[in-house]
Amino acid sequence: MKTRLEERLYREYMTFFEKAERERRWNVFTDIPWDKVNKDASEDLALCAETFCSVEMYLPDYVAGGINVVRRYFGQAWFQANWAYEESKHSLALTQWLIKSGRRSEEQMFDLQNSILERKWELPFSTARQMTFYGCVQEMATFIIYLKHRDRAAKEGDEALRQVYEYVAKDEIAHCRFYENVIKVLLEEDREGTLRDMAHVFANFKMPGVDLVPDYDSRILKMREAGIDRQVFIQKVYFPILKYLDVSRHEILKAQGAAIHARQAVDDAKALSGSSSAEE
Ligand SMILES: [Fe+2]
Ligand SMILES: [Fe+2]
């Protein structure tokens, strides 16, 4: 028998998927004006595209980790399958641009793919609810970053790359909306527990790729002006998500305080049992 939660998550997925099929499908081969690549665009533009492409290339790990954590929830598991298809086009489109613009050879892209997958992305959080909120924040951050790069590509006169970022950004915000709608349901089911998870994820949030992509630190220096810093992250990613979810800052701060308190209590208990076993 279906539970009420399963039923609601299924409905969220069907709404998402119906809209995706109707409004958002795009074709890597025929919808990008590949003849409008600007071969004189800056090397920085290529480096950024390559870095995003690298992060998107961990797809096998994202899919494996993501789908297993939600496999019991039909709506969310099917979402992950559709999500994987959409994300697979992101790295493909960026790879195509890097090759067609003459910035990288096919050989170099194979080598990049190999070196990327030498390392493995691990799930940053262990429960379905925490991973849902993680997905939500990560998709919104990616959306904001791709919009900036869309405008940058336009400024550099590369209509092909501009269009790639445009499509990819639309996909990312749609993913974010799905996760947000799931979180809304979860908040209705268990507000306190969901808020606690949100506070925990936010306090420990890191973009995927930070520990994995080769030379990420030096890449991020070049990307800084087009990337986002903590301030922008809070203003353009975190606050809008809270607003959409109808969660006040006061409420989330309270949950943050409770999360810190709970962690301290666990640490204290551990320290205490450690010292008492040392005394024995
Ligand atoms: Fe993506
Ligand atoms: Fe996405």
Short mmCIF file of C-alpha atoms and ligand atoms in Angstrom, two decimals:
data_model
loop_
_atom_site.label_atom_id
_atom_site.label_comp_id
_atom_site.label_asym_id
_atom_site.label_seq_id
_atom_site.Cartn_x
_atom_site.Cartn_y
_atom_site.Cartn_z
CA MET A 1 0.00 0.00 0.00
CA LYS A 2 1.19 3.50 -0.84
CA THR A 3 1.82 5.91 2.01
CA ARG A 4 0.62 9.51 1.80
CA LEU A 5 4.23 10.68 1.44
CA GLU A 6 4.91 8.29 -1.46
CA GLU A 7 1.73 9.41 -3.15
CA ARG A 8 2.68 13.09 -2.89
CA LEU A 9 6.24 12.56 -4.13
CA TYR A 10 4.86 10.62 -7.09
CA ARG A 11 2.54 13.54 -7.94
CA GLU A 12 5.47 15.99 -7.73
CA TYR A 13 7.45 13.86 -10.13
CA MET A 14 4.62 13.52 -12.64
CA THR A 15 4.13 17.30 -12.68
CA PHE A 16 7.86 17.83 -13.14
CA PHE A 17 8.19 15.23 -15.89
CA GLU A 18 5.14 16.34 -17.83
CA LYS A 19 6.49 19.90 -17.90
CA ALA A 20 9.98 18.73 -18.84
CA GLU A 21 8.64 16.72 -21.80
CA ARG A 22 6.44 19.58 -22.95
CA GLU A 23 8.68 22.60 -22.48
CA ARG A 24 12.26 21.76 -21.81
CA ARG A 25 13.61 19.11 -24.17
CA TRP A 26 16.58 20.19 -26.30
CA ASN A 27 18.90 18.42 -28.70
CA VAL A 28 22.70 18.61 -28.40
CA PHE A 29 23.12 18.00 -32.13
CA THR A 30 20.44 20.17 -33.69
CA ASP A 31 19.51 22.92 -31.21
CA ILE A 32 22.93 24.51 -30.68
CA PRO A 33 24.14 26.89 -33.43
CA TRP A 34 27.49 25.14 -33.74
CA ASP A 35 28.45 27.31 -36.72
CA LYS A 36 28.42 30.31 -34.37
CA VAL A 37 31.34 29.23 -32.19
CA ASN A 38 33.76 32.12 -31.76
CA LYS A 39 37.22 30.67 -32.25
CA ASP A 40 38.78 33.90 -30.98
CA ALA A 41 37.05 33.81 -27.61
CA SER A 42 39.37 33.99 -24.57
CA GLU A 43 41.18 31.01 -23.09
CA ASP A 44 39.49 31.80 -19.76
CA LEU A 45 36.12 31.08 -21.32
CA ALA A 46 37.41 27.65 -22.40
CA LEU A 47 38.97 26.94 -19.02
CA CYS A 48 35.69 27.67 -17.25
CA ALA A 49 33.73 25.49 -19.69
CA GLU A 50 36.25 22.70 -19.13
CA THR A 51 35.97 23.01 -15.35
CA PHE A 52 32.15 22.82 -15.44
CA CYS A 53 32.40 19.93 -17.86
CA SER A 54 34.70 18.14 -15.39
CA VAL A 55 32.25 18.55 -12.53
CA GLU A 56 29.42 17.28 -14.75
CA MET A 57 31.57 14.27 -15.70
CA TYR A 58 31.19 12.68 -12.27
CA LEU A 59 27.73 11.71 -13.47
CA PRO A 60 28.22 7.94 -12.90
CA ASP A 61 28.99 8.60 -9.23
CA TYR A 62 26.15 11.11 -8.79
CA VAL A 63 23.69 8.68 -10.35
CA ALA A 64 24.86 5.65 -8.35
CA GLY A 65 24.84 7.51 -5.04
CA GLY A 66 21.72 9.55 -5.66
CA ILE A 67 19.43 6.82 -6.90
CA ASN A 68 20.34 4.36 -4.16
CA VAL A 69 19.51 6.75 -1.37
CA VAL A 70 15.95 7.32 -2.70
CA ARG A 71 15.21 3.96 -4.38
CA ARG A 72 12.27 3.26 -2.09
CA TYR A 73 10.44 6.42 -3.18
CA PHE A 74 9.11 5.89 -6.69
CA GLY A 75 8.72 9.61 -7.48
CA GLN A 76 12.22 10.51 -6.38
CA ALA A 77 13.89 7.45 -7.90
CA TRP A 78 12.27 8.09 -11.29
CA PHE A 79 13.28 11.71 -10.98
CA GLN A 80 16.89 10.58 -10.58
CA ALA A 81 16.65 8.54 -13.80
CA ASN A 82 15.32 11.51 -15.77
CA TRP A 83 17.76 13.84 -14.03
CA ALA A 84 20.66 11.60 -15.15
CA TYR A 85 19.54 11.85 -18.79
CA GLU A 86 19.36 15.64 -18.60
CA GLU A 87 22.70 15.96 -16.80
CA SER A 88 24.37 13.66 -19.32
CA LYS A 89 23.63 16.28 -21.99
CA HIS A 90 25.35 18.99 -19.94
CA SER A 91 28.80 17.41 -20.07
CA LEU A 92 28.22 16.31 -23.68
CA ALA A 93 27.29 19.81 -24.84
CA LEU A 94 30.27 21.41 -23.07
CA THR A 95 32.60 18.72 -24.45
CA GLN A 96 31.26 19.36 -27.96
CA TRP A 97 31.86 23.07 -27.58
CA LEU A 98 35.45 22.54 -26.35
CA ILE A 99 36.18 20.33 -29.39
CA LYS A 100 34.31 22.34 -32.02
CA SER A 101 35.88 25.60 -30.83
CA GLY A 102 39.29 24.00 -31.35
CA ARG A 103 40.22 24.61 -27.69
CA ARG A 104 40.63 20.93 -26.89
CA SER A 105 41.14 17.84 -29.02
CA GLU A 106 39.02 14.70 -28.73
CA GLU A 107 42.11 13.00 -27.35
CA GLN A 108 42.45 15.60 -24.58
CA MET A 109 38.79 15.19 -23.66
CA PHE A 110 39.22 11.41 -23.34
CA ASP A 111 42.27 11.96 -21.14
CA LEU A 112 40.31 14.43 -19.01
CA GLN A 113 37.47 11.95 -18.63
CA ASN A 114 39.93 9.26 -17.56
CA SER A 115 41.71 11.41 -15.01
CA ILE A 116 38.36 12.64 -13.66
CA LEU A 117 37.07 9.15 -13.00
CA GLU A 118 40.24 8.04 -11.26
CA ARG A 119 38.74 9.71 -8.23
CA LYS A 120 35.34 8.91 -6.90
CA TRP A 121 32.66 11.26 -5.67
CA GLU A 122 31.14 10.11 -2.40
CA LEU A 123 27.73 11.08 -1.08
CA PRO A 124 28.21 14.16 1.12
CA PHE A 125 25.15 13.27 3.24
CA SER A 126 23.62 9.96 4.09
CA THR A 127 19.84 10.33 4.24
CA ALA A 128 17.31 10.90 1.46
CA ARG A 129 16.05 14.08 3.11
CA GLN A 130 19.51 15.59 3.55
CA MET A 131 20.50 14.66 0.00
CA THR A 132 17.30 16.24 -1.32
CA PHE A 133 18.18 19.54 0.33
CA TYR A 134 21.80 19.22 -0.81
CA GLY A 135 20.54 18.71 -4.37
CA CYS A 136 18.32 21.74 -4.04
CA VAL A 137 21.15 24.08 -2.95
CA GLN A 138 23.63 22.67 -5.44
CA GLU A 139 21.23 23.01 -8.39
CA MET A 140 20.38 26.61 -7.51
CA ALA A 141 24.09 27.51 -7.14
CA THR A 142 24.84 25.88 -10.50
CA PHE A 143 21.95 27.76 -12.08
CA ILE A 144 23.31 31.12 -10.88
CA ILE A 145 26.82 30.27 -12.09
CA TYR A 146 25.65 29.16 -15.54
CA LEU A 147 23.59 32.31 -16.00
CA LYS A 148 26.71 34.39 -15.39
CA HIS A 149 28.62 32.32 -17.91
CA ARG A 150 25.84 32.58 -20.44
CA ASP A 151 26.17 36.36 -20.28
CA ARG A 152 29.93 36.12 -20.47
CA ALA A 153 29.77 33.91 -23.57
CA ALA A 154 27.39 36.44 -25.14
CA LYS A 155 29.81 39.26 -24.35
CA GLU A 156 32.60 37.33 -26.06
CA GLY A 157 30.42 36.80 -29.13
CA ASP A 158 30.10 33.03 -28.83
CA GLU A 159 26.47 32.28 -29.65
CA ALA A 160 26.98 28.50 -29.50
CA LEU A 161 28.31 28.54 -25.94
CA ARG A 162 25.71 31.11 -24.92
CA GLN A 163 22.98 28.75 -26.08
CA VAL A 164 24.58 25.77 -24.31
CA TYR A 165 24.60 27.67 -21.00
CA GLU A 166 21.05 28.88 -21.59
CA TYR A 167 19.67 25.34 -21.99
CA VAL A 168 21.78 23.95 -19.17
CA ALA A 169 20.75 26.74 -16.78
CA LYS A 170 17.07 26.07 -17.53
CA ASP A 171 17.57 22.42 -16.68
CA GLU A 172 19.34 23.26 -13.42
CA ILE A 173 16.61 25.59 -12.17
CA ALA A 174 13.97 22.98 -13.05
CA HIS A 175 15.92 20.43 -10.97
CA CYS A 176 16.11 22.91 -8.11
CA ARG A 177 12.33 23.50 -8.27
CA PHE A 178 11.61 19.78 -8.09
CA TYR A 179 13.79 19.41 -5.00
CA GLU A 180 12.20 22.51 -3.46
CA ASN A 181 8.73 21.07 -4.01
CA VAL A 182 9.78 17.79 -2.40
CA ILE A 183 11.20 19.70 0.57
CA LYS A 184 7.87 21.54 0.89
CA VAL A 185 6.15 18.17 1.24
CA LEU A 186 8.76 17.00 3.74
CA LEU A 187 8.32 20.19 5.77
CA GLU A 188 4.61 19.50 5.98
CA GLU A 189 5.28 15.95 7.11
CA ASP A 190 7.91 16.81 9.73
CA ARG A 191 8.80 20.49 9.97
CA GLU A 192 11.23 20.30 12.86
CA GLY A 193 13.23 17.35 11.52
CA THR A 194 13.38 18.78 8.00
CA LEU A 195 14.54 22.18 9.29
CA ARG A 196 17.23 20.44 11.31
CA ASP A 197 18.45 18.61 8.21
CA MET A 198 18.41 21.81 6.16
CA ALA A 199 20.51 23.58 8.79
CA HIS A 200 22.94 20.67 8.92
CA VAL A 201 23.35 20.53 5.12
CA PHE A 202 23.80 24.26 4.81
CA ALA A 203 26.45 24.34 7.55
CA ASN A 204 28.42 21.57 5.81
CA PHE A 205 27.73 22.46 2.18
CA LYS A 206 30.45 22.21 -0.47
CA MET A 207 30.02 22.24 -4.23
CA PRO A 208 30.76 18.89 -5.85
CA GLY A 209 34.13 18.88 -7.56
CA VAL A 210 35.94 20.94 -4.94
CA ASP A 211 37.96 17.95 -3.72
CA LEU A 212 37.96 16.06 -6.99
CA VAL A 213 38.58 18.04 -10.15
CA PRO A 214 42.33 18.22 -10.87
CA ASP A 215 43.78 21.71 -10.12
CA TYR A 216 40.42 22.92 -8.86
CA ASP A 217 42.02 25.62 -6.72
CA SER A 218 43.92 27.26 -9.55
CA ARG A 219 40.90 26.94 -11.82
CA ILE A 220 38.69 28.62 -9.27
CA LEU A 221 41.07 31.61 -9.13
CA LYS A 222 40.54 32.18 -12.84
CA MET A 223 36.85 31.66 -12.42
CA ARG A 224 36.41 33.91 -9.44
CA GLU A 225 35.01 36.93 -11.25
CA ALA A 226 32.50 34.71 -13.04
CA GLY A 227 31.90 32.38 -10.11
CA ILE A 228 30.16 33.12 -6.84
CA ASP A 229 31.56 33.94 -3.42
CA ARG A 230 29.99 33.24 -0.04
CA GLN A 231 28.09 36.53 0.01
CA VAL A 232 26.50 35.94 -3.39
CA PHE A 233 25.85 32.36 -2.36
CA ILE A 234 23.84 33.48 0.65
CA GLN A 235 22.00 36.27 -1.18
CA LYS A 236 21.24 34.53 -4.45
CA VAL A 237 21.10 30.88 -3.50
CA TYR A 238 20.24 30.36 0.13
CA PHE A 239 17.80 33.17 0.86
CA PRO A 240 15.72 32.64 -2.31
CA ILE A 241 15.42 28.93 -1.45
CA LEU A 242 14.26 29.75 2.08
CA LYS A 243 11.78 32.25 0.65
CA TYR A 244 10.36 29.71 -1.83
CA LEU A 245 10.01 27.20 1.01
CA ASP A 246 8.36 29.80 3.21
CA VAL A 247 10.92 29.30 5.95
CA SER A 248 11.90 32.45 7.86
CA ARG A 249 15.52 33.25 8.65
CA HIS A 250 14.60 33.22 12.30
CA GLU A 251 13.27 29.69 12.00
CA ILE A 252 16.34 28.35 10.22
CA LEU A 253 18.68 30.08 12.70
CA LYS A 254 16.80 28.40 15.52
CA ALA A 255 17.23 25.02 13.79
CA GLN A 256 20.92 25.79 13.32
CA GLY A 257 21.25 26.50 17.03
CA ALA A 258 19.47 23.25 17.86
CA ALA A 259 21.73 21.31 15.47
CA ILE A 260 24.88 22.76 17.07
CA HIS A 261 23.48 22.01 20.50
CA ALA A 262 22.70 18.40 19.57
CA ARG A 263 26.18 17.92 18.11
CA GLN A 264 27.78 19.33 21.24
CA ALA A 265 25.76 16.98 23.41
CA VAL A 266 26.98 14.00 21.32
CA ASP A 267 30.59 15.24 21.50
CA ASP A 268 30.31 15.75 25.26
CA ALA A 269 28.86 12.26 25.71
CA LYS A 270 31.69 10.81 23.62
CA ALA A 271 34.32 12.72 25.60
CA LEU A 272 32.73 11.60 28.84
CA SER A 273 32.58 7.92 27.87
CA GLY A 274 36.17 8.24 26.56
CA SER A 275 37.40 9.67 29.86
CA SER A 276 35.45 7.17 31.96
CA SER A 277 36.79 4.24 29.94
CA ALA A 278 40.29 5.75 30.34
CA GLU A 279 39.78 5.85 34.09
CA GLU A 280 38.72 2.21 34.25
FE FE B 1 24.21 19.93 -14.81
FE FE B 2 21.11 19.80 -12.49
#
